[in-house]
Amino acid sequence: MTTLLDVKNLSKQFTSGGGLFRPVRSMHAVNDVSFSVKAGRVVGVVGESGCGKSTLARLVLRLIEPSSGTVQFEGIDLLALKAKPLRALRARMQMVFQDPYSAIDPRFTIRDAVTEPFKVQSAGLTSKQTNDKVAELLSVVGLSDQLAKSYPHQLSGGQKQRVGIARALALNPDLLVLDEPTASLDVSVQAQIISLLEKLRDELNLTYIFISHDLSLVKYFCDEILVMYLGRVVEALPDTRAPARHPYTRTLLDSTFDPDPKSRRTIEPLAGEVPSPFDLPSGCVFAARCSKATEKCRSQLPVLTAEGGHPVACHNPL
Amino acid sequence: MSILHVQDLGASIASISPLSGVSFDLERGEIIGIVGESGSGKSLTAMSVMGLLPLIGGRVDQGTIEFDGVELTKISESDYRKLRGGRIGLITQNPMTSLDPLKKIGSQVDDVSLLHLGLDKAGAKARTIELLSDMRIPEPASIYHLYPHQMSGGMKQRIVIAMALAADPDLLIADEPTTALDVTVQAQIIRLLGDLVKKRNLSLVLITHDMSVVAQTCDKVMVMYAGTAIERGPVQEIFDTPQHPYTKALIACIPHEIAGGERLKGIEGTVPGVAQYPSGCRFHPRCALAGDICSKDIPTFEKGGKRAVACHFALEAS
């Protein structure tokens, strides 16, 4: 399998304040993240709100500029590209957004929304070609081409997300970054969208980066999983059956409810809440909430080290 | 005797009837889950019991709601006002919007016991601090003086729960209490609610879209679809032998670790809006088992007994 995407030491800081009486404060939204994605794989990125997963998604496509680090797509350094070649390369990597209600311009018809990528890329399609493309794309995502003339408000949430996927597929990409594509949908519709994504991956040889806060969904859908906490990858599960080695991953798994009354268990919930990203602790970012934390954890930052192909950033892995 | 007995409840708003045919019982110390997708009528059921429909221009126009022997559909607004926040507590979905941003959280909780228990200011404050510590809020005496924006979502939801409990209610209605929260915080809040029900011998109506939460917490469950109840029973039986095709499909939509490579199945179509309710059984256009009768006759929701199902072709319990 060839490596499609290679991310090394990627970081992004945001700053706030800087007024007359306010000092500039900076937060590390993404902190020294490295991973690679092999062609045809589904890589899940999981974590709670504020862990940096959506920022990571945007960095990977260079929708925002990183503070440091590199992103290579098939060996091409994305960050060195000027606007034009970057735009050309973006045709091969597309994104599906979380909220289908705001991801599509309300004044665009579905036809306009789905064909916008061709305009951006100056593909110069004739009207006939455009019609054919729209019909083809809508049928790929399971929508009737009758909907082409509709506006987003006339569609249900699930239909809108299908339009979002159709638009992402318009330019025949290799990589799709899916940022919580089902978070705002009902479970029955979520299941439809997930099975559509499974079908498309097989038919179109797609590679996915799947961002989600839902660990059971990630375990169901993905081949490998990155667990993020406060901007850092704390564990990279090489497959979904690998046992958790980081205490945070363990807690996430324990906090996930099983849909079976027979396997009811007493959950020992994690104490405390995620610390402020403006004020990161000096040692392990999870130490304050970890039951296994030692003095070393509080003073020394653990690095992500691979042992037996299962990287974990922890001084006392499980 | 049941603390809450709802029989054939229906509601109307202007000329539409978004809710009908809801029947359930709740005993002391019991948790019932009301589960369904968006637009299924879960929140309307809660609002009907709380007597809040006039707020949105609606009213209960069918059936009965008996709370501890009192028929709620017949009492005056001033009697209702005594019950609400008094013997019936409400926990709303979004803790970010259910607290007053301009008032210290301590005085917001105080207000409840000042109004319903007739305590003096010092007594109310002492009670609030005790409640906050029951909610496992660290340093309640200093938290008392904070404003909502100074707290995290999980903390705010604990304050909302403290407010709901301030007047020592018998019945608690929690409308999606953890939907806006992260998974580890959700686990904390669900655990807290379960402990409170046990410790205080409360009855809880837990409204959720998440079958996994139901599986882990509830004694019994009522499944709703498109504004009506379609199945009801003890939680274990509903998961083991769902009799309504919708219940069965809804359970199959939950992603979880799959044995034998069974893939996720969605339910074709979407939940109809109030204006598009189909004739007969409201689920029939999406149902694989639907026959001629399903589009003509509304299936009755069998009343009485532990289990009830509204389906012409109820699945055999096997």
XYZ file of C-alpha atoms in Angstrom:
636
model
C 0.000 0.000 0.000
C 1.326 3.424 -0.904
C 1.314 6.267 1.566
C -1.146 8.897 0.384
C -0.732 11.447 3.120
C 2.159 12.030 5.464
C 1.881 14.499 8.319
C 4.925 15.384 10.417
C 5.142 17.467 13.606
C 2.129 19.535 12.631
C 1.227 22.338 15.064
C -1.224 25.200 15.064
C -1.384 28.012 17.586
C -4.179 30.495 17.800
C -3.741 33.764 19.639
C -6.284 35.928 21.355
C -6.256 39.195 23.220
C -3.490 41.640 22.401
C -5.521 44.747 23.190
C -4.298 47.665 25.238
C -4.945 45.973 28.553
C -4.961 42.366 27.451
C -1.795 40.406 26.977
C -1.600 38.160 23.946
C -2.515 34.625 24.922
C -1.854 31.688 22.677
C -3.390 28.242 22.603
C -2.070 25.129 20.963
C -5.040 23.757 19.067
C -2.872 21.112 17.423
C 0.423 20.219 18.980
C 3.183 18.215 17.287
C 0.943 15.740 15.471
C 2.465 13.142 13.142
C 0.708 10.362 11.281
C 0.403 8.877 7.841
C -2.506 7.587 5.828
C -2.105 4.697 3.426
C -4.193 4.600 0.271
C -7.519 2.828 0.730
C -7.522 3.046 4.514
C -10.062 4.705 6.796
C -8.265 6.577 9.552
C -10.421 7.738 12.430
C -9.610 10.749 14.588
C -11.484 10.702 17.863
C -11.582 13.009 20.864
C -13.792 15.280 22.909
C -14.726 18.829 21.969
C -11.750 21.151 21.934
C -9.196 18.387 21.367
C -8.193 19.838 17.991
C -9.675 17.269 15.668
C -11.448 19.752 13.388
C -8.404 22.031 13.329
C -6.335 19.015 12.306
C -8.768 18.303 9.453
C -8.411 21.845 8.158
C -4.620 21.791 8.501
C -4.330 18.571 6.539
C -6.073 20.209 3.552
C -4.257 23.491 4.215
C -7.538 25.323 4.619
C -5.705 27.067 7.434
C -1.958 27.612 7.625
C -0.047 25.578 10.214
C 2.347 27.216 12.664
C 4.924 24.517 12.007
C 5.279 21.024 10.601
C 4.803 19.462 7.176
C 2.013 17.837 5.193
C 2.866 15.733 2.175
C 0.322 14.407 -0.276
C 1.878 11.630 -2.387
C 5.273 13.123 -1.602
C 4.290 16.655 -2.650
C 4.877 19.221 0.091
C 1.517 20.939 0.415
C 2.886 23.850 2.382
C 5.415 24.803 -0.304
C 2.775 25.082 -3.020
C 1.607 28.403 -4.389
C -2.108 29.121 -4.769
C -2.584 27.728 -8.285
C -0.881 24.345 -7.968
C -2.446 23.993 -4.515
C -5.890 24.478 -5.986
C -5.150 21.898 -8.657
C -4.021 19.420 -6.017
C -7.060 20.098 -3.854
C -9.170 18.462 -6.544
C -7.734 15.214 -5.229
C -8.518 15.898 -1.590
C -11.917 17.111 -0.537
C -13.822 17.699 2.637
C -17.314 16.888 3.903
C -18.443 19.213 6.663
C -20.221 18.548 9.903
C -23.259 20.704 9.513
C -25.028 20.133 6.191
C -27.392 22.967 7.066
C -24.695 25.615 6.824
C -22.241 23.923 4.456
C -24.374 24.642 1.387
C -25.129 28.186 0.302
C -28.884 28.678 0.863
C -29.176 30.674 -2.366
C -27.597 27.943 -4.481
C -29.729 25.290 -6.071
C -28.500 21.741 -5.532
C -27.231 21.823 -9.119
C -25.209 24.971 -8.366
C -23.824 23.459 -5.173
C -22.732 20.226 -6.809
C -21.156 21.949 -9.821
C -19.352 24.676 -7.912
C -16.124 22.622 -7.733
C -15.962 22.619 -11.568
C -16.255 26.407 -11.606
C -13.533 26.737 -8.986
C -11.272 24.512 -11.061
C -12.278 26.312 -14.298
C -13.187 22.982 -15.855
C -15.140 24.744 -18.646
C -17.954 22.229 -18.893
C -20.711 22.727 -21.447
C -24.236 22.918 -20.150
C -24.911 19.396 -21.418
C -21.812 18.028 -19.672
C -22.835 19.812 -16.491
C -26.300 18.255 -16.603
C -24.823 14.809 -17.084
C -22.385 15.346 -14.223
C -25.132 16.512 -11.877
C -27.322 13.522 -12.711
C -24.379 11.159 -12.270
C -23.243 12.645 -8.947
C -26.735 12.723 -7.477
C -27.331 9.118 -8.463
C -23.987 8.059 -6.942
C -25.128 9.395 -3.558
C -28.627 7.965 -3.910
C -30.572 11.136 -4.731
C -33.055 11.635 -7.529
C -31.920 14.174 -10.142
C -35.342 15.796 -9.747
C -33.768 17.462 -6.731
C -31.227 19.350 -8.859
C -33.515 22.379 -9.116
C -34.358 22.401 -5.393
C -32.871 24.699 -2.806
C -31.211 23.394 0.389
C -34.139 24.388 2.637
C -36.372 22.013 0.684
C -34.187 19.034 1.617
C -33.959 17.011 4.798
C -30.735 16.886 6.814
C -29.807 13.492 5.399
C -30.438 14.633 1.813
C -28.324 17.744 2.390
C -25.460 15.648 3.688
C -25.732 13.496 0.548
C -25.412 16.716 -1.482
C -22.337 17.595 0.599
C -20.839 14.227 -0.279
C -21.780 14.564 -3.973
C -20.022 17.942 -4.084
C -16.927 16.477 -2.465
C -16.900 13.663 -5.038
C -17.352 15.962 -8.063
C -13.663 16.161 -8.957
C -12.921 12.451 -8.411
C -10.779 12.907 -5.321
C -8.572 10.249 -3.761
C -8.862 11.483 -0.205
C -11.965 12.625 1.631
C -11.719 14.318 5.000
C -15.019 13.727 6.781
C -15.482 16.109 9.698
C -18.255 14.635 11.880
C -20.423 14.043 8.806
C -23.267 12.516 10.822
C -23.111 14.482 14.088
C -26.219 16.534 13.364
C -28.268 13.670 11.943
C -30.707 11.208 13.482
C -29.454 7.676 14.074
C -31.479 6.095 11.269
C -30.126 8.703 8.845
C -26.611 8.391 10.281
C -26.742 4.685 9.470
C -27.793 5.491 5.862
C -24.908 7.941 5.416
C -22.358 5.569 6.934
C -23.402 2.725 4.674
C -23.304 5.097 1.681
C -19.733 6.075 2.626
C -18.789 2.385 2.904
C -20.209 1.698 -0.536
C -18.438 4.703 -2.107
C -15.107 3.738 -0.567
C -15.303 0.313 -2.187
C -16.595 1.520 -5.547
C -14.367 4.577 -5.972
C -11.244 3.392 -4.100
C -11.419 6.290 -1.701
C -9.285 6.973 1.338
C -10.964 8.582 4.329
C -9.931 10.587 7.342
C -12.977 10.304 9.585
C -13.277 12.807 12.425
C -15.745 12.006 15.190
C -16.433 12.280 18.890
C -18.296 8.983 18.810
C -15.906 6.178 19.632
C -18.375 3.398 18.883
C -18.979 4.837 15.426
C -15.241 5.209 14.810
C -14.621 1.640 15.966
C -17.308 0.454 13.603
C -16.226 2.437 10.562
C -12.447 2.869 10.694
C -9.380 0.695 10.097
C -7.107 2.572 12.464
C -7.775 5.244 15.094
C -5.910 8.301 16.367
C -7.006 9.365 19.834
C -6.528 13.089 20.508
C -6.531 14.948 23.779
C -5.833 18.683 24.082
C -4.209 18.992 20.691
C -1.992 15.929 20.949
C -2.306 12.415 19.634
C -2.091 10.311 22.789
C -2.535 6.945 21.128
C -2.667 5.490 17.631
C -4.634 2.253 17.587
C -3.336 0.198 14.629
C -6.663 -1.612 14.350
C -10.034 -1.375 16.035
C -9.559 -4.500 18.120
C -6.248 -3.414 19.624
C -6.585 -3.026 23.397
C -6.244 0.536 24.690
C -2.810 1.342 26.120
C -3.392 4.967 27.100
C -5.522 5.553 30.230
C -7.449 8.261 28.363
C -8.405 5.872 25.571
C -9.477 3.367 28.214
C -11.697 6.028 29.824
C -13.214 7.005 26.489
C -14.040 3.352 25.853
C -15.518 2.999 29.335
C -17.615 6.144 28.888
C -19.171 4.763 25.727
C -22.483 3.124 26.484
C -23.176 -0.326 25.165
C -26.575 -0.623 23.470
C -27.415 -3.732 25.476
C -29.163 -3.718 28.865
C -27.517 -7.061 29.690
C -24.035 -5.599 29.629
C -24.916 -2.819 32.036
C -21.921 -1.806 34.057
C -21.050 0.713 36.655
C -19.024 3.343 34.922
C -16.319 4.911 37.003
C -16.466 8.329 35.427
C -13.385 10.387 34.800
C -12.853 13.059 37.427
C -12.627 16.676 36.339
C -12.842 18.177 32.907
C -10.551 19.059 30.051
C -8.112 21.819 31.178
C -7.982 25.106 29.315
C -5.854 24.902 26.175
C -4.538 28.387 26.994
C -2.889 27.073 30.086
C -1.430 23.660 29.370
C 0.276 21.687 32.125
C 4.002 21.142 31.712
C 3.932 17.355 31.837
C 1.425 14.955 30.307
C -1.724 16.866 29.300
C -3.889 14.134 30.806
C -2.039 13.845 34.141
C -4.525 15.965 36.125
C -7.371 13.551 35.378
C -5.414 10.299 35.267
C -5.636 7.784 38.096
C -2.203 6.364 37.264
C -0.368 9.694 37.143
C 2.986 9.895 38.912
C 5.388 12.767 39.590
C 7.112 12.042 36.284
C 3.796 12.448 34.418
C 3.269 15.884 35.924
C 6.733 17.163 35.051
C 7.773 15.392 31.873
C 5.872 15.293 28.599
C 5.545 11.741 27.249
C 6.276 11.388 23.537
C 4.398 9.165 21.148
C 6.530 6.038 20.889
C 5.702 3.002 18.844
C 6.178 -0.303 20.551
C 5.085 -3.327 18.551
C 3.454 -1.011 16.007
C 1.087 0.528 18.532
C 2.174 4.090 19.371
C 1.165 5.561 22.704
C 2.245 8.718 24.540
C 2.251 7.610 28.162
C 4.841 6.993 30.876
C 2.772 4.194 32.394
C 0.869 2.559 29.530
C -1.721 -0.100 30.342
C -50.004 3.380 42.785
C -48.159 4.975 39.913
C -46.680 8.395 40.454
C -47.424 9.259 36.832
C -50.137 7.727 34.689
C -50.504 9.030 31.140
C -53.333 7.664 29.052
C -54.008 8.261 25.375
C -52.428 11.705 25.491
C -52.794 13.968 22.476
C -51.964 17.622 21.881
C -52.717 20.245 19.288
C -51.023 23.459 18.274
C -53.294 25.760 16.263
C -54.882 23.460 13.695
C -52.264 20.701 13.684
C -52.063 17.648 15.921
C -48.405 16.849 16.425
C -48.968 14.396 19.296
C -51.408 11.547 19.808
C -51.813 8.126 21.372
C -49.203 8.348 24.136
C -49.768 6.068 27.152
C -47.386 5.039 29.915
C -47.062 4.488 33.656
C -44.234 5.360 35.975
C -43.788 3.971 39.495
C -41.837 5.483 42.362
C -38.095 4.972 42.071
C -38.389 3.974 38.433
C -36.748 5.351 35.290
C -38.634 5.342 32.003
C -36.853 6.204 28.788
C -38.766 7.969 26.048
C -36.781 7.413 22.900
C -37.192 8.472 19.301
C -35.662 10.485 16.491
C -36.150 14.209 16.082
C -39.769 15.101 15.423
C -41.065 12.005 17.185
C -42.890 13.971 19.912
C -40.628 13.211 22.893
C -40.273 16.816 24.007
C -43.950 17.551 23.352
C -44.805 14.684 25.694
C -42.603 16.273 28.369
C -44.121 19.713 27.778
C -47.626 18.261 28.016
C -46.871 16.712 31.407
C -45.298 19.968 32.597
C -48.280 21.981 31.365
C -46.034 24.113 29.195
C -47.824 23.734 25.874
C -49.582 27.148 26.165
C -46.102 28.689 25.861
C -45.960 27.539 22.254
C -49.655 28.127 21.612
C -50.650 24.513 22.102
C -52.873 22.534 24.446
C -53.601 19.001 25.535
C -56.782 18.026 23.698
C -56.958 14.288 24.346
C -56.411 11.860 27.172
C -55.390 12.183 30.786
C -52.238 12.898 32.789
C -52.507 11.730 36.379
C -49.724 12.785 38.748
C -49.924 11.174 42.196
C -53.712 10.963 41.920
C -54.219 14.506 40.582
C -55.559 14.996 37.074
C -53.185 17.589 35.620
C -55.209 18.452 32.540
C -57.932 19.877 34.808
C -55.937 21.996 37.263
C -55.535 25.781 37.055
C -52.391 27.539 35.869
C -51.624 28.758 39.404
C -51.790 25.192 40.758
C -49.559 24.084 37.896
C -47.089 26.802 38.791
C -46.797 25.334 42.283
C -46.089 21.888 40.859
C -43.517 22.984 38.316
C -40.133 23.307 39.948
C -41.838 22.037 43.106
C -42.998 18.440 42.986
C -42.059 18.090 39.338
C -38.533 19.084 38.343
C -37.352 19.695 34.788
C -33.853 19.292 33.385
C -33.519 20.783 29.945
C -31.269 19.840 27.095
C -28.951 22.767 26.837
C -27.342 23.934 30.086
C -25.766 26.802 28.130
C -29.161 28.456 27.645
C -31.213 27.292 30.614
C -29.329 29.391 33.167
C -29.651 33.159 33.463
C -26.296 34.577 32.291
C -26.682 37.698 34.442
C -27.250 36.021 37.803
C -24.815 34.182 40.021
C -25.552 30.473 39.922
C -26.009 30.306 43.690
C -28.871 32.774 43.713
C -30.508 30.992 40.778
C -30.656 27.788 42.820
C -31.716 29.750 45.921
C -34.751 31.125 44.071
C -36.270 27.647 43.820
C -36.225 26.930 47.544
C -37.239 30.521 48.377
C -40.298 30.131 46.174
C -41.321 26.534 46.796
C -40.082 25.723 50.290
C -40.534 29.169 51.856
C -37.014 29.188 53.288
C -35.328 32.438 54.331
C -32.250 33.665 52.477
C -29.709 32.084 54.803
C -31.604 28.786 54.803
C -31.825 28.789 51.013
C -28.110 29.439 50.686
C -27.230 26.609 53.072
C -29.536 24.293 51.146
C -28.025 25.328 47.802
C -24.503 24.631 49.004
C -25.571 21.228 50.258
C -27.240 20.470 46.911
C -24.160 21.553 44.969
C -22.046 19.200 47.010
C -24.578 16.400 46.377
C -24.015 17.095 42.671
C -20.322 16.338 43.322
C -19.352 19.897 42.545
C -15.975 20.638 44.139
C -15.794 23.624 46.529
C -19.528 24.418 46.437
C -19.168 27.465 48.689
C -16.974 29.265 46.174
C -18.802 27.943 43.098
C -21.939 29.532 44.626
C -20.599 32.969 43.678
C -19.739 32.219 40.042
C -21.611 33.238 36.917
C -22.659 30.606 34.365
C -20.069 31.705 31.780
C -17.309 30.868 34.237
C -18.247 27.195 34.257
C -17.911 24.303 31.827
C -20.904 22.611 30.191
C -20.809 19.622 32.519
C -20.694 21.874 35.590
C -23.597 23.948 34.287
C -25.670 20.814 33.752
C -25.010 19.863 37.394
C -26.321 23.289 38.441
C -29.452 22.723 36.342
C -29.932 19.351 38.047
C -29.423 20.986 41.452
C -32.135 23.521 40.567
C -34.504 20.748 39.511
C -33.934 18.997 42.842
C -33.993 22.088 45.061
C -37.654 21.736 46.050
C -37.415 17.980 46.671
C -39.515 16.845 43.731
C -41.133 13.414 43.376
C -40.866 13.404 39.619
C -38.005 14.534 37.452
C -38.267 15.054 33.712
C -34.927 15.182 31.917
C -35.132 16.217 28.269
C -31.939 15.052 26.534
C -29.838 15.987 29.576
C -26.522 14.914 28.054
C -26.921 15.602 24.345
C -24.864 18.806 24.463
C -22.053 17.197 26.483
C -18.905 15.232 25.715
C -18.881 11.474 26.230
C -16.824 11.417 29.418
C -19.016 14.160 30.901
C -22.147 12.380 29.685
C -21.020 9.298 31.611
C -20.616 11.430 34.771
C -24.059 13.035 34.461
C -25.872 9.781 33.681
C -24.176 8.134 36.650
C -25.166 11.072 38.863
C -28.823 10.911 37.747
C -28.943 7.163 38.386
C -27.524 7.610 41.904
C -29.945 10.450 42.696
C -32.944 8.374 41.637
C -31.848 5.571 43.963
C -30.895 7.781 46.900
C -33.985 9.980 46.825
C -36.475 7.393 45.574
C -37.247 9.700 42.636
C -39.110 8.850 39.478
C -37.393 9.909 36.304
C -38.649 10.406 32.765
C -35.505 10.345 30.644
C -35.985 11.682 27.138
C -33.253 10.741 24.709
C -32.536 9.850 21.106
C -29.798 7.470 22.195
C -30.772 3.813 22.590
C -27.445 3.119 24.313
C -28.269 5.569 27.120
C -31.645 3.838 27.502
C -29.993 0.427 27.632
C -27.641 1.524 30.381
C -30.034 3.446 32.633
C -33.752 2.786 32.196
C -36.115 0.246 33.755
C -38.605 0.580 30.947
C -38.852 2.355 27.651
C -41.396 3.887 25.317
C -40.429 4.258 21.663
C -41.999 7.123 19.745
C -42.238 7.816 16.039
C -43.761 10.789 14.201
C -45.731 12.096 17.160
C -47.062 8.852 18.535
C -46.043 5.986 20.800
C -45.348 2.804 18.883
C -43.919 0.411 21.443
C -43.456 0.182 25.184
C -42.093 -2.366 27.639
C -39.364 -3.374 30.098
C -35.990 -2.342 28.696
C -34.527 -5.839 28.471
C -37.552 -7.185 26.590
C -37.578 -4.290 24.148
C -33.944 -4.899 23.248
C -34.273 -8.706 23.172
C -37.558 -8.997 21.327
C -38.620 -5.728 19.723
C -42.100 -6.256 18.272
C -42.428 -3.094 16.198
C -40.402 -3.103 12.959
C -39.313 0.483 13.701
C -37.933 -0.428 17.128
C -36.044 -3.321 15.591
C -34.638 -1.111 12.822
C -33.703 1.622 15.305
C -31.671 -0.856 17.366
C -29.970 -2.072 14.172
C -28.900 1.543 13.457
C -26.627 1.726 16.489
C -23.021 1.250 15.521
C -21.284 -1.131 17.845
C -18.666 -3.790 17.600
C -19.879 -6.190 15.045
C -19.672 -9.912 15.277
C -19.578 -11.800 12.006
C -19.135 -8.695 9.864
C -22.749 -7.585 10.096
C -22.974 -4.130 8.531
C -24.987 -1.177 9.689
C -28.425 -0.835 8.148
C -30.161 2.508 7.911
C -33.907 2.980 7.590
C -34.872 4.167 4.112
C -36.471 7.614 3.966
C -36.856 10.134 6.753
C -39.205 10.908 9.626
C -42.174 12.797 8.106
C -42.972 16.321 9.295
C -46.280 17.072 11.008
C -47.826 18.334 7.774
C -46.902 15.151 5.906
C -48.037 12.464 8.340
C -49.135 9.558 6.158
C -52.511 7.899 6.613
C -52.780 4.741 8.678
C -49.579 3.701 10.418
C -47.149 6.628 10.227
C -44.203 4.306 9.734
C -45.691 2.352 6.810
C -43.904 4.207 3.956
C -40.542 3.211 5.475
C -41.561 -0.240 6.697
C -40.426 -3.427 4.972
C -43.369 -5.399 6.371
C -46.118 -2.935 5.428
C -49.268 -4.364 3.836
C -52.463 -2.797 2.450
C -54.034 -2.368 5.859
C -51.091 -0.278 7.117
C -51.893 2.688 4.883
C -55.598 2.552 5.793
C -56.043 1.790 9.487
C -54.188 3.388 12.353
C -52.908 0.511 14.487
C -54.026 0.811 18.106
C -51.506 1.076 20.899
C -52.642 -1.677 23.235
C -53.201 -0.189 26.641
C -52.514 -1.782 29.972
C -50.015 -4.551 30.533
C -46.290 -4.189 30.571
C -45.819 -4.416 26.849
C -47.661 -2.557 24.183
C -47.133 -2.224 20.465
C -48.924 -0.285 17.732
C -48.477 -2.427 14.637
C -50.710 -4.524 12.378
C -47.882 -6.971 11.837
C -46.193 -6.945 15.233
C -43.176 -9.206 15.148
C -43.548 -12.492 16.993
C -41.732 -12.650 20.282
C -39.299 -15.441 19.638
